């Protein structure tokens, strides 16, 4: 985003009461710098982290070749990362992220192999990684570090649930949490807990969309053969469809004026046509919410994930290409017709 657009967005937040005057002044004075320079600094920080870890891990393992010694090395990495995260600067922050991820990886590798053999590899990794990620999430640190820790915690929970109905239930719950979080952003963004809620919302949003994309093809769920399995899959799709309808009606409840029926009717037709593509529906829904909440990052990422979901759904083998082509064409015609009617008649009725 260009600097002029950032300043305009900060002004809009200040007028809407999302941020106070002091926060607005701080954001206006902060210069994000050139994107290419930030990218080079990020690469330099990760390269420096690789050199540091390569130079220290080998001698340490040779001197102390046991679980406690390796754990001590991981704790040293985590403590150094925590100290660096309390400082400002892109280079320092990226260096701390690399050291933190390395420390977490070492601890998970060491202690997951020490757990009883009754646990499989996914359960062992979850038993070590989930408490560690949650503990690091609540420690004082940077925004990006909390994002990664929250995302890892969600990943560990999905590994614990494995394939089956519980994972579908988990995916549906994350979708609901993401919708509620974005729709109520203006309320919770003013509280001090926003420094924890926002990175958690980012992780929930990304993971909910990823699980929705996988749900289209059934990557974790083999082709349903039992009636109960079919009900779970259809229930998840129905959950995404209801969320889409509710979000569209909620956003356009005032903006449509005398044409309030247009949003419910249009979204109902689109949801019926794309009922078997929950990833595309959820990514579009969360993108619409993020745009309404003025999050430029997710306004760009959500359409990209929707395109990935579209490509995945179009080339899977559950429906014929001709069938899916007709569904997509009809959905596009409905949206274009609604847009044409709104441009030519809806605005005049306001």
C-alpha positions as a printed Julia matrix, in Angstrom:
350×3 Matrix{Float64}:
   0.0     0.0     0.0
   1.3     3.48   -0.9
   2.03    5.98    1.84
  -0.87    8.25    0.83
  -3.3     5.35    1.1
  -1.92    4.43    4.53
  -2.37    7.95    5.83
  -5.93    8.09    4.47
  -6.73    4.76    6.14
  -5.33    5.96    9.48
  -7.48    9.09    9.22
 -10.58    6.98    8.55
  -9.82    4.79   11.58
  -9.4     7.9    13.71
 -12.73    9.35   12.58
 -14.53    6.04   13.13
 -13.15    5.8    16.67
 -11.19    2.61   16.04
  -7.95    4.25   17.23
  -7.38    7.27   19.45
  -5.46   10.43   18.56
  -2.17    9.33   20.09
  -2.19    6.0    18.27
  -3.06    7.75   15.01
  -0.15   10.16   15.46
   2.22    7.26   16.18
   1.12    5.41   13.04
   1.42    8.56   10.93
   4.95    9.24   12.16
   6.07    5.67   11.55
   7.66    5.21    8.12
   7.38    1.61    6.86
  10.22    2.1     4.4
  10.64    0.66    0.93
   9.26   -2.83    0.41
  12.35   -4.06   -1.41
  14.61   -2.81    1.38
  12.44   -4.56    3.98
  12.62   -7.74    1.91
  16.42   -7.59    1.74
  16.64   -6.97    5.48
  14.39   -9.97    6.12
  16.57  -12.22    3.96
  19.69  -10.92    5.69
  18.22  -11.65    9.12
  17.29  -15.24    8.23
  20.69  -15.8     6.63
  22.37  -14.5     9.77
  20.22  -16.83   11.88
  21.24  -19.8     9.75
  24.92  -18.92   10.19
  24.51  -18.5    13.97
  22.69  -21.8    14.41
  25.08  -23.68   12.12
  28.1   -22.37   14.01
  26.75  -23.19   17.48
  24.54  -26.27   17.18
  27.24  -28.64   15.9
  29.78  -28.06   18.7
  27.03  -28.05   21.34
  25.63  -31.41   20.21
  29.11  -32.91   20.11
  29.81  -31.77   23.68
  26.36  -32.53   25.18
  24.75  -35.36   23.23
  21.61  -36.04   25.28
  18.03  -34.81   25.57
  18.72  -32.4    28.43
  21.69  -30.84   26.7
  19.79  -30.3    23.44
  16.85  -28.92   25.38
  19.16  -26.44   27.1
  20.4   -25.28   23.69
  16.79  -24.84   22.5
  15.94  -22.84   25.63
  18.95  -20.59   25.01
  17.69  -19.93   21.48
  14.21  -19.15   22.8
  15.52  -16.82   25.51
  17.7   -14.92   23.02
  14.73  -14.68   20.65
  12.52  -13.35   23.44
  15.05  -10.68   24.33
  15.34   -9.63   20.68
  11.57   -9.51   20.21
  11.35   -6.81   22.87
  13.41   -4.48   20.65
  12.34   -2.55   17.57
  13.54   -3.0    14.01
  12.74   -5.33   11.14
  16.14   -7.03   11.08
  16.07   -7.79   14.81
  12.47   -9.03   14.62
  13.16  -11.42   11.74
  16.31  -12.69   13.44
  14.29  -13.36   16.59
  11.61  -15.21   14.58
  14.22  -17.48   13.04
  15.8   -18.25   16.42
  12.4   -18.87   18.02
  11.31  -21.29   15.29
  14.64  -23.11   15.57
  14.31  -23.43   19.33
  10.77  -24.74   19.05
  11.82  -27.22   16.4
  14.67  -28.57   18.52
  12.44  -28.99   21.59
   9.74  -30.78   19.58
  12.31  -33.06   17.92
  13.97  -33.97   21.2
  10.98  -34.55   23.46
   8.56  -36.05   20.96
  10.93  -38.99   20.6
  11.18  -39.33   24.39
   7.42  -39.77   24.92
   5.94  -43.25   25.41
   5.65  -45.43   22.33
   1.86  -45.69   22.78
   1.58  -42.28   21.08
   2.05  -42.01   17.34
   4.22  -39.32   15.75
   1.43  -36.76   15.32
   0.24  -37.14   18.92
   3.81  -36.87   20.21
   4.47  -33.69   18.23
   1.17  -32.2    19.42
   1.85  -33.1    23.05
   5.09  -31.1    22.95
   4.37  -28.43   20.38
   0.89  -27.29   21.45
   1.76  -26.21   25.05
   4.97  -24.61   23.78
   3.2   -22.61   21.07
   0.48  -21.45   23.48
   3.04  -20.4    26.08
   5.07  -18.41   23.56
   1.91  -16.81   22.18
   1.12  -15.16   25.52
   4.66  -13.95   26.16
   5.42  -10.3    25.4
   6.73  -10.21   21.87
   6.13   -9.02   18.35
   2.96   -9.22   16.32
   4.42  -11.59   13.73
   5.71  -13.93   16.41
   2.23  -14.22   17.91
   0.85  -14.87   14.43
   3.2   -17.81   13.9
   2.64  -19.24   17.38
  -1.14  -19.03   16.97
  -0.95  -20.69   13.56
   1.24  -23.47   14.92
  -1.18  -24.06   17.8
  -4.06  -24.47   15.34
  -1.94  -26.84   13.26
  -1.1   -29.0    16.28
  -4.78  -29.28   17.21
  -5.63  -30.43   13.69
  -2.88  -33.05   13.87
  -4.35  -34.32   17.14
  -7.83  -34.65   15.61
  -6.46  -36.36   12.49
  -8.89  -37.32    9.72
 -12.58  -37.73   10.36
 -15.71  -35.97   11.57
 -13.93  -34.17   14.42
 -11.68  -32.38   11.96
 -14.71  -31.29    9.95
 -16.27  -29.98   13.15
 -13.03  -28.18   13.98
 -12.93  -26.6    10.51
 -16.52  -25.41   10.86
 -15.8   -23.93   14.29
 -12.78  -22.02   12.95
 -14.9   -20.63   10.12
 -17.47  -19.35   12.62
 -14.76  -17.8    14.8
 -13.2   -16.06   11.79
 -16.55  -14.59   10.71
 -17.38  -13.41   14.24
 -13.9   -11.96   14.71
 -13.94   -9.88   11.53
 -17.54   -8.72   11.94
 -16.84   -7.46   15.49
 -13.41   -6.01   14.8
 -14.5    -2.43   15.42
 -15.56   -3.36   18.97
 -12.57   -5.4    20.17
  -9.89   -3.39   18.32
 -10.12   -0.67   20.98
  -9.29   -2.95   23.9
  -5.84   -3.76   25.2
  -6.4    -7.43   24.39
  -6.36   -6.55   20.67
  -2.62   -7.25   20.6
  -3.52  -10.91   21.22
  -6.87  -11.07   19.42
  -5.63   -9.74   16.08
  -2.78  -12.26   15.54
  -5.09  -15.03   16.75
  -7.71  -13.88   14.22
  -5.12  -13.94   11.44
  -4.2   -17.52   12.26
  -7.83  -18.62   12.53
  -8.67  -16.95    9.2
  -5.8   -18.55    7.3
  -6.31  -22.0     8.8
 -10.09  -21.92    8.32
  -9.66  -21.13    4.63
  -6.98  -23.8     4.22
  -9.21  -26.47    5.79
 -12.11  -25.32    3.62
 -10.0   -25.78    0.49
  -9.02  -29.27    1.61
 -12.64  -30.08    2.41
 -13.65  -29.57   -1.21
 -11.54  -32.49   -2.38
 -11.67  -34.42    0.88
  -7.88  -34.58    1.28
  -8.16  -35.79    4.9
 -11.51  -37.48    4.34
 -11.78  -40.4     1.96
 -14.76  -40.54   -0.37
 -17.74  -40.92    1.99
 -19.38  -44.33    1.84
 -21.45  -44.36    5.05
 -24.57  -42.31    5.64
 -23.1   -40.72    8.78
 -20.01  -39.59    6.87
 -22.14  -38.0     4.18
 -24.1   -36.11    6.85
 -20.89  -34.72    8.36
 -19.65  -33.49    4.98
 -23.01  -31.98    4.05
 -23.28  -30.39    7.49
 -19.92  -28.68    7.03
 -20.95  -27.36    3.62
 -24.26  -26.16    5.05
 -22.38  -24.34    7.82
 -20.26  -22.46    5.26
 -23.33  -21.67    3.16
 -25.21  -20.23    6.15
 -22.21  -18.14    7.13
 -22.03  -16.73    3.6
 -25.71  -15.79    3.59
 -25.57  -14.2     7.04
 -22.45  -12.17    6.23
 -23.85  -10.77    2.98
 -27.17   -9.86    4.59
 -25.38   -8.25    7.55
 -23.05   -6.14    5.39
 -25.73   -4.93    2.97
 -28.54   -4.49    5.47
 -28.24   -0.67    5.19
 -26.27   -0.05    2.0
 -28.91   -1.51   -0.31
 -31.65    0.84    0.85
 -34.9     0.02   -0.99
 -33.23   -2.98   -2.66
 -32.57   -4.98    0.5
 -34.04   -8.09   -1.06
 -31.31   -8.15   -3.73
 -28.52   -9.31   -1.4
 -30.39  -12.27    0.17
 -31.79  -13.47   -3.15
 -28.48  -13.18   -4.97
 -26.42  -14.88   -2.29
 -28.96  -17.69   -1.94
 -28.74  -18.48   -5.64
 -24.92  -18.33   -5.61
 -24.7   -20.51   -2.49
 -26.98  -23.14   -4.03
 -24.89  -23.2    -7.21
 -21.54  -23.36   -5.37
 -22.68  -25.48   -2.43
 -20.0   -28.11   -3.13
 -17.2   -25.52   -3.12
 -16.96  -24.44    0.55
 -13.4   -23.2     0.12
 -14.38  -20.71   -2.54
 -17.42  -19.56   -0.57
 -15.52  -19.11    2.69
 -12.58  -17.31    1.09
 -14.96  -14.92   -0.68
 -16.97  -14.37    2.5
 -13.94  -13.62    4.67
 -12.51  -11.41    1.93
 -15.73   -9.4     1.91
 -15.61   -9.08    5.69
 -11.94   -8.09    5.64
 -12.65   -5.44    3.0
 -15.52   -4.14    5.13
 -13.18   -4.07    8.15
 -10.53   -2.26    6.01
  -7.82   -4.87    6.26
  -5.84   -4.4     3.05
  -3.7    -7.51    3.61
  -6.61   -9.94    3.83
  -8.47   -8.05    1.12
  -5.63   -9.13   -1.17
  -4.98  -12.61    0.24
  -8.6   -13.77    0.33
  -9.2   -13.44   -3.46
  -5.94  -15.32   -4.09
  -7.07  -18.17   -1.82
 -10.47  -18.09   -3.54
  -8.7   -18.58   -6.89
  -6.75  -21.52   -5.45
 -10.01  -23.0    -4.17
 -11.61  -22.45   -7.58
  -8.75  -24.22   -9.36
  -8.81  -27.1    -6.87
 -12.59  -27.52   -7.12
 -12.66  -27.26  -10.91
 -10.12  -30.03  -11.48
 -11.26  -32.54   -8.87
 -13.09  -35.66  -10.01
 -16.25  -35.51   -7.92
 -18.2   -33.71  -10.68
 -17.76  -33.57  -14.43
 -16.06  -30.54  -15.94
 -19.19  -29.74  -17.94
 -21.31  -29.74  -14.75
 -18.9   -27.45  -12.92
 -18.59  -25.16  -15.93
 -22.36  -24.69  -15.99
 -22.45  -23.98  -12.26
 -19.69  -21.38  -12.49
 -21.22  -19.77  -15.56
 -24.64  -19.49  -13.92
 -23.14  -18.03  -10.75
 -21.28  -15.44  -12.81
 -24.41  -14.54  -14.77
 -26.37  -14.05  -11.54
 -23.71  -11.75  -10.08
 -23.36   -9.74  -13.28
 -27.14   -9.37  -13.61
 -27.42   -8.18  -10.0
 -24.6    -5.69  -10.57
 -26.26   -4.36  -13.75
 -29.63   -3.95  -12.04
 -28.04   -2.16   -9.11
 -26.11    0.23  -11.35
 -29.11    1.11  -13.5
 -32.03    0.96  -11.06
 -30.85    0.39   -7.52
 -29.01    3.71   -7.18
 -31.97    5.61   -8.63
 -34.26    4.1    -5.98
 -32.07    5.37   -3.13
